Amino acid sequence: MLLWNVHSIANDDKLSNFIQILEDMNISIACVTETWFQKKNGTFSKRIRDAGFTLHHSFRENKRGGGCAIMYKKHLLVKKGDSSSTEYLSFEYAYIILSIMSGRKVVIICIYRKQEVMFSEFIEEFT
């Protein structure tokens, strides 16, 4: 698994490099913050799907920056959980539930703390 703040993966060169790194390192699940995606089904989402990944994303509609996503290989047994960039004032999140061998499940959560909100507010709200 890879965790990476890409600070705008919504850029042709960065996205190509990012996907290449995932392929080169044989990464099946990536939690990404600062995606900067502005649409749920834009060209960047399509390129991610074309690379063999499913994208579960909390995107900021009509606002620049932020966003968090979980990308995972299509063959994995995953149930998408919630995702939101607006439910909480201090952070954005996305989560999935991964089914692994012997019927066990692993919850994977990607959280992005909004920079414009005081850390103390984040801690209070996150708790």
CSV table of C-alpha atoms in Angstrom, one decimal:
chain,number,residue,atom,x,y,z
A,1,MET,CA,0.0,0.0,0.0
A,2,LEU,CA,1.2,3.5,-0.8
A,3,LEU,CA,0.2,6.7,1.0
A,4,TRP,CA,1.2,9.9,-0.8
A,5,ASN,CA,0.3,13.6,-0.8
A,6,VAL,CA,0.7,14.4,-4.5
A,7,HIS,CA,-0.3,18.0,-4.3
A,8,SER,CA,-2.4,18.0,-7.5
A,9,ILE,CA,-2.4,14.7,-9.2
A,10,ALA,CA,-4.9,16.5,-11.6
A,11,ASN,CA,-2.0,17.2,-13.9
A,12,ASP,CA,-1.2,15.1,-17.0
A,13,ASP,CA,2.5,14.6,-16.2
A,14,LYS,CA,2.0,14.0,-12.5
A,15,LEU,CA,-0.8,11.5,-13.1
A,16,SER,CA,1.3,9.6,-15.7
A,17,ASN,CA,4.3,9.5,-13.4
A,18,PHE,CA,2.1,8.4,-10.4
A,19,ILE,CA,0.5,5.6,-12.4
A,20,GLN,CA,3.9,4.5,-13.6
A,21,ILE,CA,5.2,4.4,-10.0
A,22,LEU,CA,2.2,2.3,-8.9
A,23,GLU,CA,2.8,-0.2,-11.8
A,24,ASP,CA,6.6,-0.3,-11.2
A,25,MET,CA,6.2,-1.0,-7.5
A,26,ASN,CA,3.3,-3.4,-8.0
A,27,ILE,CA,1.1,-1.3,-5.7
A,28,SER,CA,-2.5,-2.5,-5.4
A,29,ILE,CA,-3.9,0.1,-3.1
A,30,ALA,CA,-2.9,3.8,-2.8
A,31,CYS,CA,-4.3,6.5,-0.5
A,32,VAL,CA,-3.8,9.8,-2.0
A,33,THR,CA,-4.4,13.3,-0.6
A,34,GLU,CA,-4.4,16.7,-2.3
A,35,THR,CA,-5.7,15.1,-5.5
A,36,TRP,CA,-7.2,18.4,-6.7
A,37,PHE,CA,-9.8,16.6,-8.7
A,38,GLN,CA,-12.9,18.7,-9.3
A,39,LYS,CA,-15.2,16.2,-10.9
A,40,LYS,CA,-16.3,12.7,-10.0
A,41,ASN,CA,-16.0,11.4,-13.6
A,42,GLY,CA,-13.4,13.6,-15.3
A,43,THR,CA,-10.6,12.8,-17.6
A,44,PHE,CA,-8.2,12.0,-14.8
A,45,SER,CA,-10.6,9.5,-13.3
A,46,LYS,CA,-10.9,7.8,-16.6
A,47,ARG,CA,-7.2,7.5,-17.0
A,48,ILE,CA,-7.0,5.9,-13.5
A,49,ARG,CA,-9.7,3.4,-14.5
A,50,ASP,CA,-7.9,2.7,-17.8
A,51,ALA,CA,-4.8,1.9,-15.8
A,52,GLY,CA,-6.7,-0.9,-14.0
A,53,PHE,CA,-7.7,0.9,-10.8
A,54,THR,CA,-11.0,1.8,-9.2
A,55,LEU,CA,-11.2,5.2,-7.7
A,56,HIS,CA,-13.1,6.1,-4.5
A,57,HIS,CA,-12.8,9.8,-4.1
A,58,SER,CA,-13.8,12.7,-1.9
A,59,PHE,CA,-13.5,15.6,-4.4
A,60,ARG,CA,-14.0,19.3,-3.9
A,61,GLU,CA,-16.6,20.5,-6.3
A,62,ASN,CA,-16.3,24.1,-7.3
A,63,LYS,CA,-13.2,24.6,-5.1
A,64,ARG,CA,-9.6,24.3,-5.9
A,65,GLY,CA,-7.2,22.0,-4.0
A,66,GLY,CA,-7.8,19.3,-1.5
A,67,GLY,CA,-9.5,16.0,-2.0
A,68,CYS,CA,-8.5,12.5,-1.0
A,69,ALA,CA,-8.9,9.3,-2.8
A,70,ILE,CA,-8.3,5.6,-2.4
A,71,MET,CA,-7.2,3.9,-5.6
A,72,TYR,CA,-7.3,0.1,-5.8
A,73,LYS,CA,-6.8,-2.6,-8.4
A,74,LYS,CA,-10.1,-3.7,-9.9
A,75,HIS,CA,-9.6,-7.4,-9.0
A,76,LEU,CA,-9.6,-6.8,-5.2
A,77,LEU,CA,-12.7,-7.6,-3.2
A,78,VAL,CA,-13.7,-4.1,-2.0
A,79,LYS,CA,-16.8,-2.5,-0.7
A,80,LYS,CA,-16.8,1.3,-1.0
A,81,GLY,CA,-17.6,3.1,2.2
A,82,ASP,CA,-18.6,6.8,2.5
A,83,SER,CA,-16.5,9.7,1.3
A,84,SER,CA,-17.1,13.4,1.8
A,85,SER,CA,-15.3,16.8,1.5
A,86,THR,CA,-18.2,18.6,3.2
A,87,GLU,CA,-19.5,16.5,6.0
A,88,TYR,CA,-16.9,17.8,8.4
A,89,LEU,CA,-15.4,21.3,8.6
A,90,SER,CA,-11.9,20.2,9.4
A,91,PHE,CA,-11.2,17.2,7.2
A,92,GLU,CA,-12.1,15.1,4.2
A,93,TYR,CA,-12.2,11.4,4.0
A,94,ALA,CA,-12.8,8.3,2.0
A,95,TYR,CA,-12.9,4.7,3.2
A,96,ILE,CA,-13.1,1.2,1.8
A,97,ILE,CA,-13.6,-2.3,3.3
A,98,LEU,CA,-11.2,-4.8,1.8
A,99,SER,CA,-12.0,-8.5,2.1
A,100,ILE,CA,-9.0,-10.7,2.5
A,101,MET,CA,-8.3,-14.4,2.9
A,102,SER,CA,-10.2,-16.4,5.6
A,103,GLY,CA,-13.2,-14.0,5.5
A,104,ARG,CA,-11.4,-11.2,7.3
A,105,LYS,CA,-12.0,-7.6,6.5
A,106,VAL,CA,-9.7,-4.6,6.7
A,107,VAL,CA,-11.0,-1.0,6.8
A,108,ILE,CA,-8.7,1.5,4.9
A,109,ILE,CA,-9.4,5.1,5.6
A,110,CYS,CA,-7.8,8.1,3.8
A,111,ILE,CA,-8.1,11.4,5.7
A,112,TYR,CA,-7.0,14.8,4.6
A,113,ARG,CA,-7.0,17.6,7.3
A,114,LYS,CA,-8.0,20.9,5.7
A,115,GLN,CA,-5.1,23.4,6.1
A,116,GLU,CA,-7.4,26.3,6.5
A,117,VAL,CA,-8.8,24.9,9.8
A,118,MET,CA,-7.0,25.1,13.1
A,119,PHE,CA,-5.4,21.8,14.2
A,120,SER,CA,-7.2,22.1,17.5
A,121,GLU,CA,-10.6,22.2,15.7
A,122,PHE,CA,-9.5,19.1,13.7
A,123,ILE,CA,-8.6,17.1,16.8
A,124,GLU,CA,-11.9,18.1,18.5
A,125,GLU,CA,-14.0,17.2,15.4
A,126,PHE,CA,-12.0,14.0,14.6
A,127,THR,CA,-12.5,12.7,18.1
